């Protein structure tokens, strides 16, 4: 089954404790992206990757890192999480040139206390 | 994946009626305009797209209309079913980053 998977689905952590949210897709997509979804602000792009070893900032990259060492994986790293990073996070992927049709993962609900 | 926006516009329709969801967009340079559906507890799901050089596109039970003059996008859902209950987002796509820029969403509720 074609899908985007994220782990963990739910995470409660404390300020400053490094964490990684994994994202994997099995559709051989070149383009991958991370979004966060917040009440009243909608979905905003954090980082994106056009292909392996090619990443760039989205609209809200502060406090996040990403890497793209393999085509299927695009982890999101929070080196020192803060409460304002409490949010619902989505990973998405698509074929390059067809990013209007992105496939989204199920989401990761992160709470930073 | 629920959208918990406190100020989401809401549209309530009777089952079997047609639904029309509207969206105003801002970037005239976008290449594509898209509709996504987000059901409770899930990530957004692609419904239909329309390229900027078109004004209408039809899918299965859905039609998207694009009015570039007034920067308006609409999604028409025919014979609305209970499974259509969700939050619907319009989005724009284009540029080097190929990012999706989402609107705030509309919650569609189906009355039996």
Coordinates of C-alpha atoms in Angstrom, one line a residue:
Chain A
X1 CA 0.0 0.0 0.0
X2 CA 1.3 3.4 -1.0
X3 CA 1.7 5.5 2.1
X4 CA 3.6 8.0 4.2
X5 CA 4.4 6.9 7.7
X6 CA 5.4 9.0 10.7
X7 CA 6.6 8.0 14.1
X8 CA 5.8 8.6 16.8
X9 CA 2.1 9.5 16.4
X10 CA 2.0 11.2 19.8
X11 CA 4.9 12.6 21.9
X12 CA 5.0 14.5 25.1
X13 CA 8.4 15.9 26.0
X14 CA 10.1 18.5 28.0
X15 CA 11.8 21.7 27.0
X16 CA 15.3 21.2 25.7
X17 CA 15.2 17.4 25.2
X18 CA 16.3 16.6 21.6
X19 CA 13.8 14.6 19.6
X20 CA 13.4 13.2 16.1
X21 CA 10.2 12.6 14.2
X22 CA 10.7 10.1 11.5
X23 CA 9.0 10.1 8.1
X24 CA 9.1 7.5 5.4
X25 CA 7.4 7.0 2.1
X26 CA 7.3 4.0 -0.2
X27 CA 6.3 5.7 -3.5
X28 CA 9.7 6.6 -4.7
X29 CA 8.8 10.3 -4.5
X30 CA 11.5 12.9 -5.0
X31 CA 9.9 15.7 -3.1
X32 CA 9.3 15.6 0.6
X33 CA 8.1 18.3 3.0
X34 CA 7.2 18.9 6.6
X35 CA 4.3 21.1 7.7
X36 CA 2.9 22.1 11.1
X37 CA -0.7 22.7 11.7
X38 CA -1.8 25.2 14.4
X39 CA -5.3 26.5 15.3
X40 CA -6.0 29.7 13.4
X41 CA -2.8 29.5 11.4
X42 CA -3.5 26.5 9.2
X43 CA -0.8 24.4 7.7
X44 CA 2.6 26.0 7.2
X45 CA 5.7 24.5 5.6
X46 CA 8.8 24.0 7.8
X47 CA 11.3 22.4 5.4
X48 CA 11.3 20.7 2.1
X49 CA 13.5 18.5 0.0
X50 CA 13.6 18.2 -3.7
X51 CA 15.7 15.1 -3.7
X52 CA 18.4 13.2 -1.8
X53 CA 20.9 15.6 -0.1
X54 CA 18.8 18.6 -1.2
X55 CA 16.9 20.5 1.5
X56 CA 15.7 24.0 2.0
X57 CA 13.8 26.2 4.4
X58 CA 10.1 26.7 4.2
X59 CA 8.1 29.4 5.9
X60 CA 8.8 28.5 9.6
X61 CA 12.2 26.7 9.8
X62 CA 13.4 28.2 13.1
X63 CA 14.1 25.6 15.7
X64 CA 14.0 22.6 13.3
X65 CA 16.5 20.6 11.3
X66 CA 16.0 18.0 8.6
X67 CA 18.2 15.6 6.6
X68 CA 17.6 13.6 3.4
X69 CA 20.2 10.9 3.2
X70 CA 17.9 8.4 1.6
X71 CA 15.1 9.0 -0.9
X72 CA 12.5 7.4 1.3
X73 CA 13.2 9.1 4.6
X74 CA 13.0 12.7 5.7
X75 CA 13.3 13.0 9.5
X76 CA 12.5 16.2 11.4
X77 CA 14.8 17.0 14.2
X78 CA 14.1 19.4 17.1
X79 CA 17.5 20.0 18.8
X80 CA 16.1 21.9 21.7
X81 CA 12.3 21.8 21.7
X82 CA 10.4 24.7 23.2
X83 CA 6.7 25.0 24.2
X84 CA 6.0 27.1 21.0
X85 CA 6.8 24.0 19.0
X86 CA 3.8 22.2 20.5
X87 CA 1.8 21.4 17.3
X88 CA 0.5 18.8 14.9
X89 CA 3.2 17.9 12.4
X90 CA 2.6 16.4 9.0
X91 CA 5.1 14.9 6.5
X92 CA 4.2 14.9 2.9
X93 CA 5.7 13.6 -0.4
X94 CA 5.1 13.8 -4.1
X95 CA 6.8 13.3 -7.4
X96 CA 8.9 16.2 -8.4
X97 CA 6.9 18.5 -10.7
X98 CA 3.6 17.3 -9.2
X99 CA 3.9 18.9 -5.8
X100 CA 0.3 20.1 -6.1
X101 CA -0.6 16.4 -5.3
X102 CA 1.2 15.7 -2.1
X103 CA 0.5 12.6 0.0
X104 CA 0.4 13.3 3.7
X105 CA 1.2 11.1 6.6
X106 CA -1.2 10.6 9.5
X107 CA 0.4 13.3 11.7
X108 CA 2.4 13.6 14.9
X109 CA 0.9 15.4 17.8
X110 CA 3.8 16.9 19.8
X111 CA 3.5 18.6 23.2
X112 CA 6.5 20.3 24.7
X113 CA 6.1 21.2 28.4
Chain B
X1 CA -5.0 15.2 12.2
X2 CA -8.0 17.2 13.3
X3 CA -8.1 20.8 12.5
X4 CA -9.0 22.6 15.7
X5 CA -9.1 26.1 14.4
X6 CA -11.5 28.1 16.6
X7 CA -12.5 30.3 13.7
X8 CA -13.1 27.9 10.9
X9 CA -16.0 28.8 8.6
X10 CA -18.6 26.1 8.8
X11 CA -21.0 24.9 6.1
X12 CA -23.9 22.6 7.0
X13 CA -25.8 20.8 4.2
X14 CA -28.4 18.1 4.0
X15 CA -27.4 14.7 2.9
X16 CA -28.0 14.5 -0.9
X17 CA -27.8 18.2 -1.5
X18 CA -24.9 19.8 -3.4
X19 CA -22.2 21.6 -1.4
X20 CA -20.3 24.7 -2.5
X21 CA -17.1 25.6 -0.6
X22 CA -15.4 28.9 -1.5
X23 CA -11.9 30.2 -1.1
X24 CA -10.2 33.5 -1.9
X25 CA -6.5 33.2 -2.8
X26 CA -3.8 35.7 -2.8
X27 CA -1.0 34.8 -5.2
X28 CA -1.8 35.3 -8.8
X29 CA 1.5 33.7 -9.8
X30 CA 0.5 30.2 -8.5
X31 CA 0.7 27.5 -11.1
X32 CA -1.9 25.2 -9.5
X33 CA -4.9 25.6 -7.2
X34 CA -5.9 22.6 -5.3
X35 CA -8.5 21.3 -2.9
X36 CA -7.6 19.0 0.0
X37 CA -9.9 17.2 2.4
X38 CA -8.9 16.5 6.0
X39 CA -11.0 14.0 8.0
X40 CA -10.7 13.9 11.8
X41 CA -7.5 12.2 12.9
X42 CA -6.0 12.1 9.5
X43 CA -3.7 14.0 7.3
X44 CA -4.9 16.1 4.3
X45 CA -5.9 14.2 1.3
X46 CA -5.7 15.5 -2.3
X47 CA -9.1 15.9 -4.0
X48 CA -8.7 17.8 -7.2
X49 CA -6.4 20.4 -8.8
X50 CA -6.8 23.0 -11.5
X51 CA -4.1 24.6 -13.4
X52 CA -4.0 28.4 -13.5
X53 CA -4.8 28.5 -17.3
X54 CA -8.1 26.7 -16.8
X55 CA -11.4 27.9 -15.3
X56 CA -13.2 24.6 -14.6
X57 CA -12.3 21.0 -14.0
X58 CA -14.5 18.1 -13.1
X59 CA -13.8 15.0 -11.1
X60 CA -15.9 12.3 -9.7
X61 CA -18.7 14.1 -7.9
X62 CA -16.5 17.2 -7.6
X63 CA -16.0 20.3 -9.7
X64 CA -13.5 23.0 -9.1
X65 CA -14.0 26.5 -10.5
X66 CA -11.3 29.1 -10.8
X67 CA -12.0 32.8 -11.3
X68 CA -8.7 34.6 -11.7
X69 CA -10.4 38.0 -12.1
X70 CA -11.5 38.0 -8.5
X71 CA -9.0 35.5 -7.2
X72 CA -11.7 33.0 -6.2
X73 CA -11.7 29.3 -6.1
X74 CA -14.7 27.0 -5.4
X75 CA -15.3 23.4 -4.8
X76 CA -18.7 21.9 -5.7
X77 CA -19.6 18.5 -4.3
X78 CA -22.6 16.8 -5.8
X79 CA -25.0 14.7 -3.8
X80 CA -23.2 15.2 -0.5
X81 CA -22.7 12.0 1.5
X82 CA -21.9 11.5 5.2
X83 CA -18.4 10.5 4.2
X84 CA -17.9 14.0 2.9
X85 CA -17.9 15.5 6.4
X86 CA -14.4 17.0 6.9
X87 CA -12.4 20.2 6.8
X88 CA -11.7 21.3 3.3
X89 CA -8.7 23.4 2.4
X90 CA -7.9 25.3 -0.7
X91 CA -4.2 25.5 -1.5
X92 CA -1.9 27.2 -4.0
X93 CA 1.2 25.6 -5.5
X94 CA 4.0 27.0 -7.5
X95 CA 7.4 28.6 -7.4
X96 CA 10.8 27.1 -6.9
X97 CA 9.9 25.5 -3.5
X98 CA 6.9 23.8 -4.9
X99 CA 5.3 24.3 -1.5
X100 CA 1.6 24.2 -0.8
X101 CA 0.2 27.4 0.7
X102 CA -3.0 26.5 2.5
X103 CA -6.0 28.5 3.2
X104 CA -7.7 28.4 6.6
X105 CA -10.2 25.7 5.8
X106 CA -14.0 25.2 5.9
X107 CA -15.7 22.6 8.0
X108 CA -18.4 20.7 6.1
X109 CA -21.1 19.1 8.2
X110 CA -23.7 16.8 6.7
X111 CA -27.1 16.7 8.2
X112 CA -29.0 13.4 7.9

